[in-house]
Short mmCIF file of C-alpha atoms and ligand atoms in Angstrom, two decimals:
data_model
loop_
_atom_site.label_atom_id
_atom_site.label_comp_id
_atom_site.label_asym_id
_atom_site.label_seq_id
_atom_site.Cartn_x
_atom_site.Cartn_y
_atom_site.Cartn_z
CA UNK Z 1 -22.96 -7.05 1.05
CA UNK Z 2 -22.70 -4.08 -0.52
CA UNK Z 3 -20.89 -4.80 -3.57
CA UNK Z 4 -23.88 -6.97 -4.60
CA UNK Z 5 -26.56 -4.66 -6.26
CA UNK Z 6 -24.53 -2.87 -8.46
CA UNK Z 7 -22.07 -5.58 -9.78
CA UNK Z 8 -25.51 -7.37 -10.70
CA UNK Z 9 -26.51 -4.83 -12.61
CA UNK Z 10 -23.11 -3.63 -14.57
CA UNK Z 11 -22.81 -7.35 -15.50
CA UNK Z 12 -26.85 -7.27 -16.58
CA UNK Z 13 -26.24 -4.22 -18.29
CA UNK Z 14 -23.31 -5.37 -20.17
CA UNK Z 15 -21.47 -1.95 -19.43
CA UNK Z 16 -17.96 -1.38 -20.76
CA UNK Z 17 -16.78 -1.07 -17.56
CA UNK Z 18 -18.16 -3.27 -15.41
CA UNK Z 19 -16.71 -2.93 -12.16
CA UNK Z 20 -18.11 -2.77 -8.68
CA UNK Z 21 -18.61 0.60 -6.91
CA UNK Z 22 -16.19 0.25 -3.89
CA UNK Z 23 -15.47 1.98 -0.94
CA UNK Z 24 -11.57 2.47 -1.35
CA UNK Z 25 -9.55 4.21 1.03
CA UNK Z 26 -6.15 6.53 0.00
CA UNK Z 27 -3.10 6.79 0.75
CA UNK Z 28 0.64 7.22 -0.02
CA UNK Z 29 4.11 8.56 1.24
CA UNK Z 30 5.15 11.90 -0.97
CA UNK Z 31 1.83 14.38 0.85
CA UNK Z 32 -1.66 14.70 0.37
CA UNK Z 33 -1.05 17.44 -2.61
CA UNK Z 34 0.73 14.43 -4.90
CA UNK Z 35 -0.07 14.85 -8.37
CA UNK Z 36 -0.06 11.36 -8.83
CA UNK Z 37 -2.21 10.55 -5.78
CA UNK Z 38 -5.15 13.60 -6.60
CA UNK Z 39 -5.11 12.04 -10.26
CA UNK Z 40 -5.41 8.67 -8.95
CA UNK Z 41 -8.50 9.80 -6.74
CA UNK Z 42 -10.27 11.66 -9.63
CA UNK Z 43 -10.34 8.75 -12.05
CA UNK Z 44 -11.39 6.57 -8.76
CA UNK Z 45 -14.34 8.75 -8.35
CA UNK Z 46 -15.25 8.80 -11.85
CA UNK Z 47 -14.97 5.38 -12.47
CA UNK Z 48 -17.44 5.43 -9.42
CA UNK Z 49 -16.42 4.22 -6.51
CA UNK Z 50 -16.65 6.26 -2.86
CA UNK Z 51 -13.01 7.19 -1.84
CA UNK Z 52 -11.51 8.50 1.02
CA UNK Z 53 -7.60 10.32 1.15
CA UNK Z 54 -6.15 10.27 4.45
CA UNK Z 55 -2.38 11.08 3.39
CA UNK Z 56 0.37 13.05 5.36
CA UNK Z 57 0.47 16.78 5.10
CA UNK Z 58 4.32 16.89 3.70
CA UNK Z 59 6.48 14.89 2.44
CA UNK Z 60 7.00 11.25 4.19
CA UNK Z 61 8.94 9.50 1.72
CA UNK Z 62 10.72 7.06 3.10
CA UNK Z 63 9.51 6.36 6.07
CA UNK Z 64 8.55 2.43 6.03
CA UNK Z 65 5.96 0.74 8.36
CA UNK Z 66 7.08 3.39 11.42
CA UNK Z 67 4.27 4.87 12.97
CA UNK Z 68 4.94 8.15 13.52
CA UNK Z 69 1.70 10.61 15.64
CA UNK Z 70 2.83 14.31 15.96
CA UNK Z 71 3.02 15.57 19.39
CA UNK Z 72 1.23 18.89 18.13
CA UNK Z 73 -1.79 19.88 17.78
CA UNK Z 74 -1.33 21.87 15.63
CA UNK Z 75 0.27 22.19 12.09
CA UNK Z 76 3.89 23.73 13.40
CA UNK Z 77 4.42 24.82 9.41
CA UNK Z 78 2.07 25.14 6.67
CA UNK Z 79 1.16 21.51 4.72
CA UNK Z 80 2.44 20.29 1.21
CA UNK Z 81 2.00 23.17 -1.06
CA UNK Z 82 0.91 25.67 1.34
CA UNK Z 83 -2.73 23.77 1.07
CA UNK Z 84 -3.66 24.48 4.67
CA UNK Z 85 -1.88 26.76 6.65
CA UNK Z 86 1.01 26.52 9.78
CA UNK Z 87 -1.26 26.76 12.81
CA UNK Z 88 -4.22 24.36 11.36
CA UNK Z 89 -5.19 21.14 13.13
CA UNK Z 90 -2.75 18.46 12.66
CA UNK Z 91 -5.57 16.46 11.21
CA UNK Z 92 -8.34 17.78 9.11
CA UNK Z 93 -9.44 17.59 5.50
CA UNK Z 94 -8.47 19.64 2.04
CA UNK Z 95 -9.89 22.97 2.61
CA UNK Z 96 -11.49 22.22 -0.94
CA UNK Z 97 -12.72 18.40 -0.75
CA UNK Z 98 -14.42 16.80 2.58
CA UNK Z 99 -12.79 13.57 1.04
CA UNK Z 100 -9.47 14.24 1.15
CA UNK Z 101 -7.89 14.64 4.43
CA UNK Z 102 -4.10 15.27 5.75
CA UNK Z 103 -2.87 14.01 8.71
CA UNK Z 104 0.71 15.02 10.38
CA UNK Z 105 2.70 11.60 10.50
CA UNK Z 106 4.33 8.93 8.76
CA UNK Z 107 2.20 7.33 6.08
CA UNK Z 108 1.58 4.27 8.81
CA UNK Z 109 0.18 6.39 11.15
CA UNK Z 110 -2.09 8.39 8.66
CA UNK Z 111 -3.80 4.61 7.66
CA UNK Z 112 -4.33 4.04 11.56
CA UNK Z 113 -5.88 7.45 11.88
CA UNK Z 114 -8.06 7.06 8.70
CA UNK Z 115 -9.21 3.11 10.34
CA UNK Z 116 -9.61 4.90 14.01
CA UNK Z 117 -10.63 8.38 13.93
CA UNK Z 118 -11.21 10.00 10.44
CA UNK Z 119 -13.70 7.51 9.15
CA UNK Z 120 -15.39 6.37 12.11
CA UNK Z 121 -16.23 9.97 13.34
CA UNK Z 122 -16.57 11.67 9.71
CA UNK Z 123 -17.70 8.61 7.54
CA UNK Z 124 -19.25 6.30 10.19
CA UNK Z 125 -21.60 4.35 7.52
CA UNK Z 126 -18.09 3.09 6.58
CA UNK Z 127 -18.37 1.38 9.46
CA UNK Z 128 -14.49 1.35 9.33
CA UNK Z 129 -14.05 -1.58 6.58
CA UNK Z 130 -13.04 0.11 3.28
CA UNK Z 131 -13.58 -2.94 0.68
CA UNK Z 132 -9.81 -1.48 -0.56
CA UNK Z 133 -7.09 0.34 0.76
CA UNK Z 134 -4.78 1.78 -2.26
CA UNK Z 135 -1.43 3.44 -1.71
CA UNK Z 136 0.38 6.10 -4.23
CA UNK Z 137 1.04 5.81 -7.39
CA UNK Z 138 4.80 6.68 -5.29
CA UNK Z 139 6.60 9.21 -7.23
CA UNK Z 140 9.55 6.25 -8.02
CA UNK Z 141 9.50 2.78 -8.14
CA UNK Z 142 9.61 0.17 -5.60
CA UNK Z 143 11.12 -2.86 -6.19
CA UNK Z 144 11.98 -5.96 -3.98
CA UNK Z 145 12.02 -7.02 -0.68
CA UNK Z 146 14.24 -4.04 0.97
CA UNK Z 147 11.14 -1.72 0.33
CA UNK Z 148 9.01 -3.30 2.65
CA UNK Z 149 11.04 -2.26 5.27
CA UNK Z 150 11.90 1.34 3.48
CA UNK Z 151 9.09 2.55 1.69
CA UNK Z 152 6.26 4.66 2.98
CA UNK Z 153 4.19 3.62 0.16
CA UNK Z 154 4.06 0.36 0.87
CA UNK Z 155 4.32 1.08 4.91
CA UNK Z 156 0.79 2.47 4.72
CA UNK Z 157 -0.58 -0.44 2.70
CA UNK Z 158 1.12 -3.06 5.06
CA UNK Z 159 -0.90 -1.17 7.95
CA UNK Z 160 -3.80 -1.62 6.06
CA UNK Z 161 -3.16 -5.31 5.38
CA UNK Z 162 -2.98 -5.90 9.10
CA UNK Z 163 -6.19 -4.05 9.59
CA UNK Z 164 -7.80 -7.21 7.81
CA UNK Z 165 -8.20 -4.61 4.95
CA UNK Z 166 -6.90 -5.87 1.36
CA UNK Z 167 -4.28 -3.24 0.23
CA UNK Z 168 -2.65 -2.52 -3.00
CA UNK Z 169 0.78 -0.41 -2.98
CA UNK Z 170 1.42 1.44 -6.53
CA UNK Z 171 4.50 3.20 -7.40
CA UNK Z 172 5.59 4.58 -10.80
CA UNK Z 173 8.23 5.92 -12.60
CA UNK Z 174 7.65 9.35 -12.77
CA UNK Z 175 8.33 12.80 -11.10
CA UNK Z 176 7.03 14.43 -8.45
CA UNK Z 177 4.36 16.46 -9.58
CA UNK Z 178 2.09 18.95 -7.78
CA UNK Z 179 -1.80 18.23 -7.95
CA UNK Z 180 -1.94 22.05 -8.76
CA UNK Z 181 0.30 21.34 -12.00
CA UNK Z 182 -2.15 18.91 -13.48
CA UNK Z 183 -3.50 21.10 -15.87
CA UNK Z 184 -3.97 18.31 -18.50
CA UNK Z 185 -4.94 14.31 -19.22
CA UNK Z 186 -1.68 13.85 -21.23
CA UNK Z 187 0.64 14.25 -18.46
CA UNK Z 188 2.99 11.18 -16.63
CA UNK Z 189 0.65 11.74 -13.39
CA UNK Z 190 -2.71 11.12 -14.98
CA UNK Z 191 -1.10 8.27 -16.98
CA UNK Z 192 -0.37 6.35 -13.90
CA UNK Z 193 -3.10 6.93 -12.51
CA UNK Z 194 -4.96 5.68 -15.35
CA UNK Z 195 -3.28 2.54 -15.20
CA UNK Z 196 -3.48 2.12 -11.84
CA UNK Z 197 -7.48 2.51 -11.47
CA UNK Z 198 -7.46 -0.64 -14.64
CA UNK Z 199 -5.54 -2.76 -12.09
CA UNK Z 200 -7.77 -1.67 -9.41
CA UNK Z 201 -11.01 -2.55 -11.79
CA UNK Z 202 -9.60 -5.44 -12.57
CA UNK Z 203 -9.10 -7.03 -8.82
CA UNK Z 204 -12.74 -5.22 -8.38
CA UNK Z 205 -14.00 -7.27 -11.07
CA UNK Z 206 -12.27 -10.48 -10.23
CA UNK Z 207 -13.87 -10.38 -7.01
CA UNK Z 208 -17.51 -11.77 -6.54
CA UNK Z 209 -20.20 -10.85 -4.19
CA UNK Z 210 -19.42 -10.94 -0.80
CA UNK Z 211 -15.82 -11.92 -0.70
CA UNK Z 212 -12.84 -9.69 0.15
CA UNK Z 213 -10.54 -8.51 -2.32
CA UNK Z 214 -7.64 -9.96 -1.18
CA UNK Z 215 -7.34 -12.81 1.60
CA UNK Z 216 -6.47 -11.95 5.19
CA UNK Z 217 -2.99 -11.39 4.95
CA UNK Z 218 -2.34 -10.80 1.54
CA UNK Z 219 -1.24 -7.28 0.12
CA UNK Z 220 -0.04 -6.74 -3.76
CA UNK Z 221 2.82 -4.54 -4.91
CA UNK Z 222 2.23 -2.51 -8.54
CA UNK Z 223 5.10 -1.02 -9.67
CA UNK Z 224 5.01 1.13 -13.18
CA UNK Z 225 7.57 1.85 -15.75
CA UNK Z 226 8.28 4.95 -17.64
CA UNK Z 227 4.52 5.86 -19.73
CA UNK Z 228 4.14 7.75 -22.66
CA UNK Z 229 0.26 7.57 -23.11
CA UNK Z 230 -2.44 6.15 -20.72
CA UNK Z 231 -2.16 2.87 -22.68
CA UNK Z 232 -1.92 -0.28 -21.06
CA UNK Z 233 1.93 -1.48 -20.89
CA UNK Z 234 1.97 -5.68 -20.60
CA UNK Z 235 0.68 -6.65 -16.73
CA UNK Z 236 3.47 -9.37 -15.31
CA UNK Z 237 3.36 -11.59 -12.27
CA UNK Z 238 5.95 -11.00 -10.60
CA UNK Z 239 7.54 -11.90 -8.11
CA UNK Z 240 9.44 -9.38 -4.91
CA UNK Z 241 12.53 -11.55 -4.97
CA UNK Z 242 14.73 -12.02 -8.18
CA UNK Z 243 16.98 -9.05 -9.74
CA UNK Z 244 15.93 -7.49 -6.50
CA UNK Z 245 18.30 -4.46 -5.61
CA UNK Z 246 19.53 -4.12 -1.65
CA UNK Z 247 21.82 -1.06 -0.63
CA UNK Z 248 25.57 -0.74 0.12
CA UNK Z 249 27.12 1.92 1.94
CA UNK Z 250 29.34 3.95 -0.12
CA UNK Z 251 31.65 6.32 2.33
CA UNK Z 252 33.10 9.29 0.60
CA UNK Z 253 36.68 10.33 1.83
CA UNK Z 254 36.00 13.82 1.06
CA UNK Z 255 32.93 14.47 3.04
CA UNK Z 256 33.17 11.22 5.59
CA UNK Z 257 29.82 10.85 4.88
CA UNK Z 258 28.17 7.67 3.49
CA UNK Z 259 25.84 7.18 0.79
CA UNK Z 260 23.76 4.39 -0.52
CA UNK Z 261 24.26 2.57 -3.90
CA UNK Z 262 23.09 -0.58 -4.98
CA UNK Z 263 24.91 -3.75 -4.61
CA UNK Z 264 27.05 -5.22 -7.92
CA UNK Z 265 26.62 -8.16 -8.70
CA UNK Z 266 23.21 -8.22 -6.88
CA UNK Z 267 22.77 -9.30 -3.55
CA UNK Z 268 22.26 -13.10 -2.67
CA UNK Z 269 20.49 -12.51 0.42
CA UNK Z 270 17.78 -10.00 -0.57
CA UNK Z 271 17.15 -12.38 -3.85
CA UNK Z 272 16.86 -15.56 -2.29
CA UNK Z 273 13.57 -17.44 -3.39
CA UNK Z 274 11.88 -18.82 0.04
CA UNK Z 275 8.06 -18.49 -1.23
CA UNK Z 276 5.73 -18.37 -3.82
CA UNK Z 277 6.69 -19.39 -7.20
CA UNK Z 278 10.20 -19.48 -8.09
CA UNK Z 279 9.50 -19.60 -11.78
CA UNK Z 280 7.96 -16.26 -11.91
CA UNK Z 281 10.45 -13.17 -12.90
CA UNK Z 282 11.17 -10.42 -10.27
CA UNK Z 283 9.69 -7.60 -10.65
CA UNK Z 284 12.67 -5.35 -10.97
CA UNK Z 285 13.47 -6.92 -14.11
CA UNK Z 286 9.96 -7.06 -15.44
CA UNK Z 287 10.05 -2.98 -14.66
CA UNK Z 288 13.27 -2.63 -16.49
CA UNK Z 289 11.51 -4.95 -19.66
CA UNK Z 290 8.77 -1.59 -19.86
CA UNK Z 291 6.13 -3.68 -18.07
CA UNK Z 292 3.54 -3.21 -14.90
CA UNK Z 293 4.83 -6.03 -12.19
CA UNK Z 294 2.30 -7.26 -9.85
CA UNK Z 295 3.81 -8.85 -6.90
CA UNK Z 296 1.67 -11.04 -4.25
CA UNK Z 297 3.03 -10.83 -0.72
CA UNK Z 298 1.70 -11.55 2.92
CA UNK Z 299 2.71 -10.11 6.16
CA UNK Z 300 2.65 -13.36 7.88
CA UNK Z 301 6.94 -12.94 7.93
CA UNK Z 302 7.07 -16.44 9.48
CA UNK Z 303 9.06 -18.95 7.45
CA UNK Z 304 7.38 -21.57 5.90
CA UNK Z 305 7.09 -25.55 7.31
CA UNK Z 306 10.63 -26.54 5.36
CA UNK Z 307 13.48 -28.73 6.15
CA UNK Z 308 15.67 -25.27 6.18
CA UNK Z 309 13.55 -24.01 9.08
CA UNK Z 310 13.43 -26.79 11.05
CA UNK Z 311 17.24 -27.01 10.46
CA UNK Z 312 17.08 -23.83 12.26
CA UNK Z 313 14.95 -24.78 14.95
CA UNK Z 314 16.59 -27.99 15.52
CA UNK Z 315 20.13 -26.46 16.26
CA UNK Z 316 18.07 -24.74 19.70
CA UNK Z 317 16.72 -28.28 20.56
CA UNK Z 318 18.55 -28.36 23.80
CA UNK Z 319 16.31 -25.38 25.00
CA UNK Z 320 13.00 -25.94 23.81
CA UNK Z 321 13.00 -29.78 23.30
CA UNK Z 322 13.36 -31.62 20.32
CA UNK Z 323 10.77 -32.79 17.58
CA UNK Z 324 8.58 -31.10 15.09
CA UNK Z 325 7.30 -28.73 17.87
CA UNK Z 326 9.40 -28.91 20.76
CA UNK Z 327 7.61 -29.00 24.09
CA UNK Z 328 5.24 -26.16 22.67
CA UNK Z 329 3.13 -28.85 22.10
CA UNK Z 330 2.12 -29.37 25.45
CA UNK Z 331 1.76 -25.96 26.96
CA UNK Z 332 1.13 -23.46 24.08
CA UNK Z 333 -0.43 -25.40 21.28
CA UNK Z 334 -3.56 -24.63 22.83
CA UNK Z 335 -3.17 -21.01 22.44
CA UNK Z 336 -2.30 -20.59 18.36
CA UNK Z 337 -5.27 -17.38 18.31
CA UNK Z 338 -6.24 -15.10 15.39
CA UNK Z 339 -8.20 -12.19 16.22
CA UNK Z 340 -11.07 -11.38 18.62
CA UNK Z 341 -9.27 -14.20 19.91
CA UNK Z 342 -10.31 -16.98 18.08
CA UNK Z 343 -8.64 -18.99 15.60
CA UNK Z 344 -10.27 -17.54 12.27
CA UNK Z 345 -12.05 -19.88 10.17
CA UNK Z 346 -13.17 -17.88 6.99
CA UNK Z 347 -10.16 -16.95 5.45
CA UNK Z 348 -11.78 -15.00 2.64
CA UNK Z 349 -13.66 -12.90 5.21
CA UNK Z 350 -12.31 -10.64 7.62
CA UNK Z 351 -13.11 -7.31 7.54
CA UNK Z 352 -12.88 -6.36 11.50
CA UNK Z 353 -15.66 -4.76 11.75
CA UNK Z 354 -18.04 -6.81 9.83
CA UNK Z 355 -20.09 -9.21 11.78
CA UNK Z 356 -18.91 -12.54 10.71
C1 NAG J 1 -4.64 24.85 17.85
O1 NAG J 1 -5.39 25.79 17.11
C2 NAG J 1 -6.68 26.04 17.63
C3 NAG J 1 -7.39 26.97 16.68
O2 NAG J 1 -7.39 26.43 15.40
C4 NAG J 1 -6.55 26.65 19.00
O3 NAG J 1 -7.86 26.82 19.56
C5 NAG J 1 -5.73 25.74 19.88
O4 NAG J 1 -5.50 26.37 21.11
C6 NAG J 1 -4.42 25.38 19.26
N1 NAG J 1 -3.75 24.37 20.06
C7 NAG J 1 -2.49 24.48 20.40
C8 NAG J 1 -1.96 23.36 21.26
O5 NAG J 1 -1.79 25.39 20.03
C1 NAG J 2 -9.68 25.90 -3.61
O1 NAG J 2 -10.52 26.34 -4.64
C2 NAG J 2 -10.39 27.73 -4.90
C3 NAG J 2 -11.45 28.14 -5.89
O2 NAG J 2 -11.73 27.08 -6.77
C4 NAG J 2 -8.99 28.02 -5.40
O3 NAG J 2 -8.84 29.40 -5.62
C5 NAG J 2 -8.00 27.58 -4.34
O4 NAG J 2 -6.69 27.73 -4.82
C6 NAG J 2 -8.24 26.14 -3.97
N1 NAG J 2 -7.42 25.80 -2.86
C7 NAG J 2 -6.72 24.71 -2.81
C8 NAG J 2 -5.94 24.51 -1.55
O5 NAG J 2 -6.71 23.89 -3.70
C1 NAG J 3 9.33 13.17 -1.57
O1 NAG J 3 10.68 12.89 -1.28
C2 NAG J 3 11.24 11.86 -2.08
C3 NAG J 3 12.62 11.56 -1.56
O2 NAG J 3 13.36 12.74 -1.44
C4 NAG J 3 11.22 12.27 -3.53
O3 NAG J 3 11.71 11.21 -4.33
C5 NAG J 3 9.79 12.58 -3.94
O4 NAG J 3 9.75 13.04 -5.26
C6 NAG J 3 9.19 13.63 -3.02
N1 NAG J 3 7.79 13.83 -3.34
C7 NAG J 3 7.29 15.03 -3.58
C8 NAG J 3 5.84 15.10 -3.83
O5 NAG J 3 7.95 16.04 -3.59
C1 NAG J 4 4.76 23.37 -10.17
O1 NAG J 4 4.83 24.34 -11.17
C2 NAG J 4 5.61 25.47 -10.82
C3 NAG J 4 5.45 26.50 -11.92
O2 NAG J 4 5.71 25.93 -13.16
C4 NAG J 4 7.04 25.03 -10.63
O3 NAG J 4 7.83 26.12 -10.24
C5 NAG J 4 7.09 23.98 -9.54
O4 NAG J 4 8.40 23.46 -9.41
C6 NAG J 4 6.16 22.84 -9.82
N1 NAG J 4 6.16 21.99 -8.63
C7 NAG J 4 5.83 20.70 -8.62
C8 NAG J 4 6.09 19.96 -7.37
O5 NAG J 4 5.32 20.14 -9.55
C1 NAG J 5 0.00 18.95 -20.34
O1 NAG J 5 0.66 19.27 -19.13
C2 NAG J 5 2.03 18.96 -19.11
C3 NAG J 5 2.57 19.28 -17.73
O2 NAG J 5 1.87 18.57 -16.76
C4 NAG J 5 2.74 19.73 -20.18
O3 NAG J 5 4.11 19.36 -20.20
C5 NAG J 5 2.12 19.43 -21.55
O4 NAG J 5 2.70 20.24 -22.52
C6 NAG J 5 0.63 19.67 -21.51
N1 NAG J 5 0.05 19.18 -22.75
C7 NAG J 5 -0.90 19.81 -23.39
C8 NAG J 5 -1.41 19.15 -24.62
O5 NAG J 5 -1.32 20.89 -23.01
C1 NAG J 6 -14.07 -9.06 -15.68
O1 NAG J 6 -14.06 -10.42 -15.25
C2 NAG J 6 -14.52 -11.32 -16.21
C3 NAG J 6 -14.63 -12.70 -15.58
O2 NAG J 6 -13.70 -12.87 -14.54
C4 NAG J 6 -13.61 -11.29 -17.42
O3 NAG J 6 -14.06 -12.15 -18.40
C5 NAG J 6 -13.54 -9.85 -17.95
O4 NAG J 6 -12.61 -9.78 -19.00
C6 NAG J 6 -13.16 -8.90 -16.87
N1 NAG J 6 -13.22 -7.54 -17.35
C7 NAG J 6 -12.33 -6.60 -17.01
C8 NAG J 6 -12.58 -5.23 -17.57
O5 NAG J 6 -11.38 -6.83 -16.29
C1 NAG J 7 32.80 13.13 -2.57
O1 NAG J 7 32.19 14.35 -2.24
C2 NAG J 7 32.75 15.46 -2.92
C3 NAG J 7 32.14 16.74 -2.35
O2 NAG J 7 30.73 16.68 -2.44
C4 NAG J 7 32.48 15.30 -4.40
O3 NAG J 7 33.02 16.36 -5.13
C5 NAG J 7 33.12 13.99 -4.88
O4 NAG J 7 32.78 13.77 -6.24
C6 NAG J 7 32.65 12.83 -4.05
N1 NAG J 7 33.42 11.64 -4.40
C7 NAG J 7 32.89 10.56 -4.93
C8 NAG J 7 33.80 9.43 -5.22
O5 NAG J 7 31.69 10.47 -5.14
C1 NAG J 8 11.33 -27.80 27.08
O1 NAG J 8 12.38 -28.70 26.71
C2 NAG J 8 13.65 -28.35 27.26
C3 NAG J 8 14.67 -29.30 26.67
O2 NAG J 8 14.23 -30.62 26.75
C4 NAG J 8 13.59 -28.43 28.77
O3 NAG J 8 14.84 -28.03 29.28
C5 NAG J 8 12.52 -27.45 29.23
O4 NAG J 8 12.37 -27.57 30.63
C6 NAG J 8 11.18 -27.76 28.58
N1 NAG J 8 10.22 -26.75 28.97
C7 NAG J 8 9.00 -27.04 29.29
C8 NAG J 8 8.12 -25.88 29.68
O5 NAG J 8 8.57 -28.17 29.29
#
């Protein structure tokens, strides 16, 4: 593969930073002009790996995994920071970088139309398998379950992870910043950025020849606290669930309009501990503590093999038969498929357009 050669030779060469050079694909949810994002990209490059932007041309914050295309053509107002101009494709790249492209839809979308039409037609020895697939650093942190569901940040990353493409969602703590306004290192963009690109080293580095980044499956969630400096806070594992915050609707009599706030005391429900290790602390409270969580999850949503679930299932027995499978077992057992249709065997592979 092609990570080989030059991870070889860093670690033969002893270099300081001896990473592999990566084909990473970029996203996020606050516009292809983010600060954060174009800072993000720069340090990518010059820590040398190929990268690829395909973000959305305004603002998309918010959005979760929807998959929003636009049913125009054309650009029906001018993009994030008056980059391109109203009346310019829908989809096309920075007028100033081939690399960095906009697309008009929800952060979702823009990873499907990196995967399916910006690299295979623009970047075809991609051969549509990015080794990565980072998101952000979001403009705001994002923290606990409820932003898998909310969040375009990690929306776009989630896409990715179902793409069979290992994807990383970052968010920090700071403001929104305009790529334009980085005039500087010492700024809160270039600082998260700079921490980011260490935590994407590291799972670079941690990752030898031939095998994906992440398993099929399996995405990670970064989240940043307030920096000062482009030092290294503590990295925590973390956890999604535990301190987690989930919203309340809080209806002003004045306006009759509702707001959200955060649950007090924090919500049960959202903080319940199902998977993974129960030990580890959630990353809201690790964030709060000044340090970078790193949260494992999977998009498999199924619950696991537990007495709880089968608890569930059982109280349906009358319909589907009883048992540890029901009467699945004779007519559908058969059928349990990954994809191409075939139950996949290499768990660690997976790319989907690799041969296998
Ligand atoms: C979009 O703009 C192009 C020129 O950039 C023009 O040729 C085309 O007709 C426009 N399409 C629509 C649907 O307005
Ligand atoms: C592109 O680069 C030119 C010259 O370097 C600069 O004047 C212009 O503002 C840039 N445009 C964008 C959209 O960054
Ligand atoms: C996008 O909108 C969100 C929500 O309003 C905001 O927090 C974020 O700062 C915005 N991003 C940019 C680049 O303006
Ligand atoms: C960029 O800088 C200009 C001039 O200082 C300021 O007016 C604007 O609010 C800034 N915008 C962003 C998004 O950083
Ligand atoms: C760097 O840029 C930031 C704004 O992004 C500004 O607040 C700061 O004063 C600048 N620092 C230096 C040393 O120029
Ligand atoms: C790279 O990985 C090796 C072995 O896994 C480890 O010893 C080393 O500290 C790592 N270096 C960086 C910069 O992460
Ligand atoms: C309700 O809205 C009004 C008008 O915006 C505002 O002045 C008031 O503070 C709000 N009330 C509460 C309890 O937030
Ligand atoms: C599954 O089991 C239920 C309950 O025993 C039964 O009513 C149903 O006909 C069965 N379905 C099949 C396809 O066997």
């Amino acid at each position: 593969m092609r990570f080989g050669l030059l991870h070889t030779l860093t670690t033969a060469l002893s270099l300081v930073s001896p990473s592999h050079a990566a084909r990473i694909l970029m996203g996020n949810d606050d516009g292809f002009g983010s600060g954060n994002l174009r800072e993000f990209y720069r340090l990518l490059k010059e820590a040398g790996h190929d990268v690829i932007i395909v973000a959305p041309v305004i603002n998309q914050s918010a959005q979760g995994g929807r998959s929003d295309f636009t049913t125009a053509a054309n650009l029906t107002a001018p993009g994030q920071y008056n980059i391109v101009p109203a009346g310019a494709p829908s989809v096309g790249p920075d007028p100033n970088d081939s690399h960095i492209w906009y697309y008009n839809g929800t952060p979702a979308a823009c990873t499907f139309v990196a995967l399916d039409y910006v690299l295979p037609r623009y970047f075809p020895d991609w051969n549509q398998s990015p080794d990565l697939f980072v998101s952000g650093p979001n403009f705001g942190v994002n923290l606990g379950p409820i932003v898998f569901t909310l969040t375009g940040t990690l929306g776009a990353t989630y896409a990715a992870v179902s793409r069979s493409i290992p994807g990383i969602a970052f968010s920090a703590s700071n403001d929104a910043i305009a790529y334009t306004n980085v005039t500087n290192s010492s700024n809160p963009a270039t600082w998260a950025a700079s921490v980011s690109v260490n935590i994407v080293e590291a799972f670079l580095n941690g990752t030898s020849e031939g095998q994906s980044v992440l398993p099929l499956g399996y995405g990670v969630n970064v989240n940043i606290p307030p920096l000062t400096s482009d030092a290294m806070p503590e990295v925590v594992r973390s956890r999604l669930t535990g301190e987690a915050d989930t919203d309340i609707a809080v209806f002003n009599e004045t306006t009759k309009l509702f707001k959200y706030g955060n649950v007090v005391p924090k919500a049960a429900g959202v903080n319940a501990c199902i998977n993974g290790d129960c030990n580890l602390p959630g990353e809201t409270w690790v964030v709060q503590g000044g340090s970078i969580s790193v949260s494992i999850f999977t998009i498999d949503y199924d619950a696991p093999d537990v007495a709880y679930t089968n608890s569930v299932f059982a109280k349906i027995d009358g319909l589907t038969g009883g048992g540890d499978e029901g009467n699945s077992s004779t007519t559908y057992k058969k059928r349990v498929v990954g994809k191409n249709g075939v139950i996949p065997e290499k768990l660690l592979s997976g790319r989907d357009n690799i041969a296998r």
